[in-house]
PDB file of C-alpha atoms in Angstrom:
ATOM      1  CA  UNK A   1       9.539 -17.809 -14.313  1.00  0.00           C
ATOM      2  CA  UNK A   2       8.157 -16.167 -11.170  1.00  0.00           C
ATOM      3  CA  UNK A   3      11.528 -15.157  -9.774  1.00  0.00           C
ATOM      4  CA  UNK A   4      13.127 -13.665 -12.868  1.00  0.00           C
ATOM      5  CA  UNK A   5      14.201 -10.047 -13.032  1.00  0.00           C
ATOM      6  CA  UNK A   6      15.182  -8.123 -16.114  1.00  0.00           C
ATOM      7  CA  UNK A   7      15.778  -4.513 -17.058  1.00  0.00           C
ATOM      8  CA  UNK A   8      13.694  -2.427 -19.410  1.00  0.00           C
ATOM      9  CA  UNK A   9      14.926   0.141 -21.906  1.00  0.00           C
ATOM     10  CA  UNK A  10      14.601   2.701 -19.095  1.00  0.00           C
ATOM     11  CA  UNK A  11      16.973   0.748 -16.848  1.00  0.00           C
ATOM     12  CA  UNK A  12      14.040  -0.185 -14.622  1.00  0.00           C
ATOM     13  CA  UNK A  13      14.282  -3.664 -13.083  1.00  0.00           C
ATOM     14  CA  UNK A  14      11.135  -5.798 -13.023  1.00  0.00           C
ATOM     15  CA  UNK A  15      10.019  -8.856 -11.138  1.00  0.00           C
ATOM     16  CA  UNK A  16       7.908 -11.309 -13.128  1.00  0.00           C
ATOM     17  CA  UNK A  17       5.189 -12.753 -10.896  1.00  0.00           C
ATOM     18  CA  UNK A  18       3.412 -16.095 -11.249  1.00  0.00           C
ATOM     19  CA  UNK A  19       1.078 -14.561 -13.834  1.00  0.00           C
ATOM     20  CA  UNK A  20       4.116 -13.456 -15.873  1.00  0.00           C
ATOM     21  CA  UNK A  21       3.269  -9.814 -15.142  1.00  0.00           C
ATOM     22  CA  UNK A  22       5.933  -7.171 -14.561  1.00  0.00           C
ATOM     23  CA  UNK A  23       6.289  -5.423 -11.213  1.00  0.00           C
ATOM     24  CA  UNK A  24       8.683  -2.478 -11.409  1.00  0.00           C
ATOM     25  CA  UNK A  25      10.937  -1.926  -8.416  1.00  0.00           C
ATOM     26  CA  UNK A  26      14.111  -0.269  -7.197  1.00  0.00           C
ATOM     27  CA  UNK A  27      16.427  -1.836  -4.660  1.00  0.00           C
ATOM     28  CA  UNK A  28      19.429  -0.507  -2.786  1.00  0.00           C
ATOM     29  CA  UNK A  29      21.726  -2.960  -1.023  1.00  0.00           C
ATOM     30  CA  UNK A  30      22.574  -2.248   2.583  1.00  0.00           C
ATOM     31  CA  UNK A  31      22.316  -3.408   6.180  1.00  0.00           C
ATOM     32  CA  UNK A  32      19.346  -5.056   7.842  1.00  0.00           C
ATOM     33  CA  UNK A  33      16.730  -4.490   9.000  1.00  0.00           C
ATOM     34  CA  UNK A  34      15.830  -3.325   5.538  1.00  0.00           C
ATOM     35  CA  UNK A  35      13.106  -0.845   4.628  1.00  0.00           C
ATOM     36  CA  UNK A  36      10.282  -1.502   2.188  1.00  0.00           C
ATOM     37  CA  UNK A  37       8.175   1.480   1.100  1.00  0.00           C
ATOM     38  CA  UNK A  38       4.608   0.841  -0.080  1.00  0.00           C
ATOM     39  CA  UNK A  39       2.907   3.666  -1.994  1.00  0.00           C
ATOM     40  CA  UNK A  40      -0.718   4.772  -1.838  1.00  0.00           C
ATOM     41  CA  UNK A  41      -3.703   4.544  -4.178  1.00  0.00           C
ATOM     42  CA  UNK A  42      -2.959   5.990  -7.623  1.00  0.00           C
ATOM     43  CA  UNK A  43       0.570   6.858  -6.527  1.00  0.00           C
ATOM     44  CA  UNK A  44       3.869   5.140  -7.290  1.00  0.00           C
ATOM     45  CA  UNK A  45       7.453   4.797  -6.109  1.00  0.00           C
ATOM     46  CA  UNK A  46       8.518   8.182  -7.515  1.00  0.00           C
ATOM     47  CA  UNK A  47       6.531  10.187  -4.944  1.00  0.00           C
ATOM     48  CA  UNK A  48       8.094  12.586  -2.449  1.00  0.00           C
ATOM     49  CA  UNK A  49       7.663  10.249   0.544  1.00  0.00           C
ATOM     50  CA  UNK A  50       9.356   7.392  -1.298  1.00  0.00           C
ATOM     51  CA  UNK A  51      12.293   9.601  -2.288  1.00  0.00           C
ATOM     52  CA  UNK A  52      12.761  11.008   1.221  1.00  0.00           C
ATOM     53  CA  UNK A  53      12.769   7.538   2.775  1.00  0.00           C
ATOM     54  CA  UNK A  54      15.141   6.283   0.075  1.00  0.00           C
ATOM     55  CA  UNK A  55      17.564   9.103   0.912  1.00  0.00           C
ATOM     56  CA  UNK A  56      17.312   8.241   4.627  1.00  0.00           C
ATOM     57  CA  UNK A  57      18.113   4.593   3.887  1.00  0.00           C
ATOM     58  CA  UNK A  58      21.137   5.622   1.811  1.00  0.00           C
ATOM     59  CA  UNK A  59      22.434   7.854   4.614  1.00  0.00           C
ATOM     60  CA  UNK A  60      22.065   5.042   7.154  1.00  0.00           C
ATOM     61  CA  UNK A  61      23.408   2.426   4.690  1.00  0.00           C
ATOM     62  CA  UNK A  62      20.242   0.362   5.107  1.00  0.00           C
ATOM     63  CA  UNK A  63      18.783  -2.001   2.548  1.00  0.00           C
ATOM     64  CA  UNK A  64      15.874  -0.307   0.778  1.00  0.00           C
ATOM     65  CA  UNK A  65      13.178  -1.482  -1.614  1.00  0.00           C
ATOM     66  CA  UNK A  66      10.305   0.338  -3.281  1.00  0.00           C
ATOM     67  CA  UNK A  67       8.016  -0.818  -6.068  1.00  0.00           C
ATOM     68  CA  UNK A  68       4.932   0.004  -8.126  1.00  0.00           C
ATOM     69  CA  UNK A  69       1.861  -2.103  -7.444  1.00  0.00           C
ATOM     70  CA  UNK A  70       0.314  -3.492 -10.630  1.00  0.00           C
ATOM     71  CA  UNK A  71      -1.836  -0.906 -12.377  1.00  0.00           C
ATOM     72  CA  UNK A  72       0.385   1.861 -10.970  1.00  0.00           C
ATOM     73  CA  UNK A  73       3.535   3.585 -12.225  1.00  0.00           C
ATOM     74  CA  UNK A  74       5.626   1.434 -14.557  1.00  0.00           C
ATOM     75  CA  UNK A  75       4.184  -1.916 -13.490  1.00  0.00           C
ATOM     76  CA  UNK A  76       1.929  -4.121 -15.575  1.00  0.00           C
ATOM     77  CA  UNK A  77      -1.720  -3.422 -16.306  1.00  0.00           C
ATOM     78  CA  UNK A  78      -4.470  -0.862 -15.802  1.00  0.00           C
ATOM     79  CA  UNK A  79      -5.544   0.354 -12.378  1.00  0.00           C
ATOM     80  CA  UNK A  80      -9.121  -0.931 -12.745  1.00  0.00           C
ATOM     81  CA  UNK A  81      -7.961  -4.494 -13.400  1.00  0.00           C
ATOM     82  CA  UNK A  82      -6.625  -5.027  -9.869  1.00  0.00           C
ATOM     83  CA  UNK A  83      -7.806  -5.216  -6.262  1.00  0.00           C
ATOM     84  CA  UNK A  84      -6.463  -5.024  -2.704  1.00  0.00           C
ATOM     85  CA  UNK A  85      -5.650  -8.757  -2.818  1.00  0.00           C
ATOM     86  CA  UNK A  86      -3.554  -8.228  -5.945  1.00  0.00           C
ATOM     87  CA  UNK A  87      -1.609  -5.369  -4.406  1.00  0.00           C
ATOM     88  CA  UNK A  88      -1.153  -7.316  -1.167  1.00  0.00           C
ATOM     89  CA  UNK A  89       0.315 -10.158  -3.228  1.00  0.00           C
ATOM     90  CA  UNK A  90       2.659  -7.716  -4.966  1.00  0.00           C
ATOM     91  CA  UNK A  91       4.051  -6.704  -1.570  1.00  0.00           C
ATOM     92  CA  UNK A  92       4.384 -10.302  -0.393  1.00  0.00           C
ATOM     93  CA  UNK A  93       6.176 -11.195  -3.644  1.00  0.00           C
ATOM     94  CA  UNK A  94       8.634  -8.375  -3.017  1.00  0.00           C
ATOM     95  CA  UNK A  95       9.251  -9.519   0.570  1.00  0.00           C
ATOM     96  CA  UNK A  96       9.772 -13.134  -0.506  1.00  0.00           C
ATOM     97  CA  UNK A  97      11.790 -12.651  -3.670  1.00  0.00           C
ATOM     98  CA  UNK A  98      13.638  -9.349  -3.351  1.00  0.00           C
ATOM     99  CA  UNK A  99      14.585  -9.121   0.332  1.00  0.00           C
ATOM    100  CA  UNK A 100      16.211 -11.233   3.013  1.00  0.00           C
ATOM    101  CA  UNK A 101      16.117 -10.976   6.785  1.00  0.00           C
ATOM    102  CA  UNK A 102      14.007  -8.619   8.857  1.00  0.00           C
ATOM    103  CA  UNK A 103      12.164  -5.749   7.166  1.00  0.00           C
ATOM    104  CA  UNK A 104      10.561  -2.508   8.323  1.00  0.00           C
ATOM    105  CA  UNK A 105       7.415  -1.854   6.291  1.00  0.00           C
ATOM    106  CA  UNK A 106       6.535   1.799   5.668  1.00  0.00           C
ATOM    107  CA  UNK A 107       3.069   2.136   4.154  1.00  0.00           C
ATOM    108  CA  UNK A 108       1.579   5.379   2.865  1.00  0.00           C
ATOM    109  CA  UNK A 109      -2.231   5.646   2.802  1.00  0.00           C
ATOM    110  CA  UNK A 110      -3.374   2.474   0.968  1.00  0.00           C
ATOM    111  CA  UNK A 111       0.142   1.156   1.597  1.00  0.00           C
ATOM    112  CA  UNK A 112      -0.709   1.234   5.292  1.00  0.00           C
ATOM    113  CA  UNK A 113      -3.487  -1.275   4.621  1.00  0.00           C
ATOM    114  CA  UNK A 114      -1.204  -3.473   2.525  1.00  0.00           C
ATOM    115  CA  UNK A 115       1.541  -3.497   5.171  1.00  0.00           C
ATOM    116  CA  UNK A 116      -0.892  -4.756   7.825  1.00  0.00           C
ATOM    117  CA  UNK A 117      -2.134  -7.510   5.512  1.00  0.00           C
ATOM    118  CA  UNK A 118       1.427  -8.536   4.632  1.00  0.00           C
ATOM    119  CA  UNK A 119       2.512  -8.515   8.277  1.00  0.00           C
ATOM    120  CA  UNK A 120      -0.181 -11.103   8.992  1.00  0.00           C
ATOM    121  CA  UNK A 121       1.162 -13.319   6.223  1.00  0.00           C
ATOM    122  CA  UNK A 122       4.884 -12.854   6.902  1.00  0.00           C
ATOM    123  CA  UNK A 123       5.002 -11.996  10.599  1.00  0.00           C
ATOM    124  CA  UNK A 124       8.460 -13.530  11.164  1.00  0.00           C
ATOM    125  CA  UNK A 125       9.972 -11.361   8.425  1.00  0.00           C
ATOM    126  CA  UNK A 126       8.622  -8.056   9.752  1.00  0.00           C
ATOM    127  CA  UNK A 127      10.645  -6.056  12.276  1.00  0.00           C
ATOM    128  CA  UNK A 128       8.297  -3.065  12.592  1.00  0.00           C
ATOM    129  CA  UNK A 129       5.515  -1.121  10.883  1.00  0.00           C
ATOM    130  CA  UNK A 130       5.369   2.595  10.098  1.00  0.00           C
ATOM    131  CA  UNK A 131       2.102   3.973   8.759  1.00  0.00           C
ATOM    132  CA  UNK A 132       1.990   7.370   7.013  1.00  0.00           C
ATOM    133  CA  UNK A 133      -1.679   8.420   7.129  1.00  0.00           C
ATOM    134  CA  UNK A 134      -2.535   4.713   6.895  1.00  0.00           C
ATOM    135  CA  UNK A 135      -5.866   3.908   5.238  1.00  0.00           C
ATOM    136  CA  UNK A 136      -6.871   0.320   6.027  1.00  0.00           C
ATOM    137  CA  UNK A 137     -10.383  -0.673   4.920  1.00  0.00           C
ATOM    138  CA  UNK A 138     -10.749   2.543   2.881  1.00  0.00           C
ATOM    139  CA  UNK A 139     -12.915   0.861   0.247  1.00  0.00           C
ATOM    140  CA  UNK A 140     -15.841   0.685   2.724  1.00  0.00           C
ATOM    141  CA  UNK A 141     -15.908   4.447   3.241  1.00  0.00           C
ATOM    142  CA  UNK A 142     -15.211   5.121  -0.429  1.00  0.00           C
ATOM    143  CA  UNK A 143     -18.191   3.044  -1.571  1.00  0.00           C
ATOM    144  CA  UNK A 144     -20.447   4.569   1.072  1.00  0.00           C
ATOM    145  CA  UNK A 145     -19.592   8.070  -0.186  1.00  0.00           C
ATOM    146  CA  UNK A 146     -20.156   7.299  -3.879  1.00  0.00           C
ATOM    147  CA  UNK A 147     -23.026   9.289  -5.436  1.00  0.00           C
ATOM    148  CA  UNK A 148     -26.154   7.230  -6.213  1.00  0.00           C
ATOM    149  CA  UNK A 149     -25.407   7.530  -9.948  1.00  0.00           C
ATOM    150  CA  UNK A 150     -22.024   5.843  -9.514  1.00  0.00           C
ATOM    151  CA  UNK A 151     -23.396   3.152  -7.215  1.00  0.00           C
ATOM    152  CA  UNK A 152     -26.009   2.289  -9.818  1.00  0.00           C
ATOM    153  CA  UNK A 153     -23.326   2.020 -12.487  1.00  0.00           C
ATOM    154  CA  UNK A 154     -21.322  -0.288 -10.217  1.00  0.00           C
ATOM    155  CA  UNK A 155     -24.383  -2.502  -9.699  1.00  0.00           C
ATOM    156  CA  UNK A 156     -25.458  -2.577 -13.360  1.00  0.00           C
ATOM    157  CA  UNK A 157     -22.156  -2.390 -15.231  1.00  0.00           C
ATOM    158  CA  UNK A 158     -19.617  -3.420 -12.598  1.00  0.00           C
ATOM    159  CA  UNK A 159     -17.571  -0.276 -13.234  1.00  0.00           C
ATOM    160  CA  UNK A 160     -17.822   3.505 -12.814  1.00  0.00           C
ATOM    161  CA  UNK A 161     -15.711   6.633 -13.256  1.00  0.00           C
ATOM    162  CA  UNK A 162     -15.587   9.447 -10.729  1.00  0.00           C
ATOM    163  CA  UNK A 163     -13.563  12.625 -10.232  1.00  0.00           C
ATOM    164  CA  UNK A 164     -11.929  12.513  -6.801  1.00  0.00           C
ATOM    165  CA  UNK A 165      -8.858  14.210  -5.299  1.00  0.00           C
ATOM    166  CA  UNK A 166      -8.184  16.011  -8.615  1.00  0.00           C
ATOM    167  CA  UNK A 167      -8.058  12.767 -10.570  1.00  0.00           C
ATOM    168  CA  UNK A 168     -10.533  10.636 -12.513  1.00  0.00           C
ATOM    169  CA  UNK A 169     -10.687   7.154 -10.992  1.00  0.00           C
ATOM    170  CA  UNK A 170     -12.161   4.025 -12.526  1.00  0.00           C
ATOM    171  CA  UNK A 171     -13.637   1.931  -9.716  1.00  0.00           C
ATOM    172  CA  UNK A 172     -14.974  -1.578 -10.138  1.00  0.00           C
ATOM    173  CA  UNK A 173     -17.353  -3.865  -8.290  1.00  0.00           C
ATOM    174  CA  UNK A 174     -14.409  -6.249  -7.860  1.00  0.00           C
ATOM    175  CA  UNK A 175     -12.410  -3.607  -5.958  1.00  0.00           C
ATOM    176  CA  UNK A 176     -15.169  -3.060  -3.406  1.00  0.00           C
ATOM    177  CA  UNK A 177     -16.073  -6.742  -3.156  1.00  0.00           C
ATOM    178  CA  UNK A 178     -12.443  -7.743  -2.641  1.00  0.00           C
ATOM    179  CA  UNK A 179     -11.938  -4.926  -0.139  1.00  0.00           C
ATOM    180  CA  UNK A 180     -14.498  -6.571   2.158  1.00  0.00           C
ATOM    181  CA  UNK A 181     -12.452  -9.783   2.101  1.00  0.00           C
ATOM    182  CA  UNK A 182      -9.370  -7.923   3.348  1.00  0.00           C
ATOM    183  CA  UNK A 183     -10.768  -5.804   6.189  1.00  0.00           C
ATOM    184  CA  UNK A 184      -8.349  -5.501   9.112  1.00  0.00           C
ATOM    185  CA  UNK A 185     -10.171  -3.200  11.535  1.00  0.00           C
ATOM    186  CA  UNK A 186     -13.153  -5.443  12.247  1.00  0.00           C
ATOM    187  CA  UNK A 187     -11.249  -7.591  14.740  1.00  0.00           C
ATOM    188  CA  UNK A 188      -8.222  -7.237  16.996  1.00  0.00           C
ATOM    189  CA  UNK A 189      -4.878  -8.090  15.461  1.00  0.00           C
ATOM    190  CA  UNK A 190      -1.930  -9.487  17.435  1.00  0.00           C
ATOM    191  CA  UNK A 191       1.333  -7.881  16.368  1.00  0.00           C
ATOM    192  CA  UNK A 192       3.706  -7.468  19.291  1.00  0.00           C
ATOM    193  CA  UNK A 193       6.373  -5.491  17.492  1.00  0.00           C
ATOM    194  CA  UNK A 194       7.045  -1.731  17.200  1.00  0.00           C
ATOM    195  CA  UNK A 195       4.472   0.320  15.305  1.00  0.00           C
ATOM    196  CA  UNK A 196       4.549   4.053  14.564  1.00  0.00           C
ATOM    197  CA  UNK A 197       1.586   5.825  12.972  1.00  0.00           C
ATOM    198  CA  UNK A 198       2.098   9.354  11.616  1.00  0.00           C
ATOM    199  CA  UNK A 199      -0.926  11.426  10.650  1.00  0.00           C
ATOM    200  CA  UNK A 200      -1.439  15.066   9.694  1.00  0.00           C
ATOM    201  CA  UNK A 201      -4.252  16.894  11.461  1.00  0.00           C
ATOM    202  CA  UNK A 202      -5.044  18.743   8.203  1.00  0.00           C
ATOM    203  CA  UNK A 203      -5.471  15.498   6.257  1.00  0.00           C
ATOM    204  CA  UNK A 204      -8.746  15.768   4.323  1.00  0.00           C
ATOM    205  CA  UNK A 205      -8.293  12.453   2.487  1.00  0.00           C
ATOM    206  CA  UNK A 206      -7.825   9.989   5.356  1.00  0.00           C
ATOM    207  CA  UNK A 207      -9.263  10.957   8.732  1.00  0.00           C
ATOM    208  CA  UNK A 208      -6.955  10.846  11.758  1.00  0.00           C
ATOM    209  CA  UNK A 209      -9.672   8.707  13.334  1.00  0.00           C
ATOM    210  CA  UNK A 210      -8.450   5.823  11.175  1.00  0.00           C
ATOM    211  CA  UNK A 211      -5.060   5.886  12.909  1.00  0.00           C
ATOM    212  CA  UNK A 212      -6.800   6.117  16.276  1.00  0.00           C
ATOM    213  CA  UNK A 213      -8.844   3.044  15.396  1.00  0.00           C
ATOM    214  CA  UNK A 214      -5.673   1.140  14.470  1.00  0.00           C
ATOM    215  CA  UNK A 215      -4.364   1.955  17.961  1.00  0.00           C
ATOM    216  CA  UNK A 216      -7.376   0.191  19.464  1.00  0.00           C
ATOM    217  CA  UNK A 217      -7.306  -2.830  17.169  1.00  0.00           C
ATOM    218  CA  UNK A 218      -3.598  -3.769  17.183  1.00  0.00           C
ATOM    219  CA  UNK A 219      -2.339  -5.427  20.348  1.00  0.00           C
ATOM    220  CA  UNK A 220       1.262  -4.178  20.220  1.00  0.00           C
ATOM    221  CA  UNK A 221       2.507  -2.729  23.510  1.00  0.00           C
ATOM    222  CA  UNK A 222       5.011  -0.639  21.573  1.00  0.00           C
ATOM    223  CA  UNK A 223       2.804   1.537  19.407  1.00  0.00           C
ATOM    224  CA  UNK A 224       2.933   5.295  18.918  1.00  0.00           C
ATOM    225  CA  UNK A 225       0.670   7.779  17.173  1.00  0.00           C
ATOM    226  CA  UNK A 226       2.381  10.983  16.093  1.00  0.00           C
ATOM    227  CA  UNK A 227       0.062  13.828  15.072  1.00  0.00           C
ATOM    228  CA  UNK A 228       1.453  16.583  12.844  1.00  0.00           C
ATOM    229  CA  UNK A 229      -0.369  19.851  13.484  1.00  0.00           C
ATOM    230  CA  UNK A 230       0.179  21.522  10.101  1.00  0.00           C
ATOM    231  CA  UNK A 231       0.428  18.520   7.764  1.00  0.00           C
ATOM    232  CA  UNK A 232      -2.098  17.224   5.254  1.00  0.00           C
ATOM    233  CA  UNK A 233      -2.220  13.950   3.333  1.00  0.00           C
TER     234      UNK A 233
END
């Protein structure tokens, strides 16, 4: 059952994972290396970045895949029911079951964390990484910045709600606990393939220092950091 696709009433194809949960995706057939776009926290595959990259892939006749992590967009479940490990597994499922050959992973914000995790698990399948304001390990900073009231709710109830970035998030103890299991910036990471990091200097969500830290931690000899003077997150 874990490799079955079907279409919804909205003509949206889904992948059923091992838990029989639907992961919505869109795929365009084309040449390899293919491109996989991974969205950010509380985003989905309909965002502007996803659409721009999809149009680029069409122009270049490249294979392209984008999807909604569970708890996002049109995929199964509620946001608060999932963790970084779950979303990492969603990406790996897409690589394994919906693509063939070499892939370029393009991760936006949280997607930048997921692409690094997936590249460790499927190194032979990954041609290159492109991070758009990548946010690996963001759960550490997010928990640190929570008001005392919210931290107490996390400790006592295992869940809290907070208004952040013009949206009300529901954060759980599981999210923060699981985040610690998936940290990628604590140790050096060997990935000797091309990497491009793109970060706006006016980004007030993810600091450009995160991209600079990735530069230090990843061993690739072919890595670039492009700073955009007038761009935000």
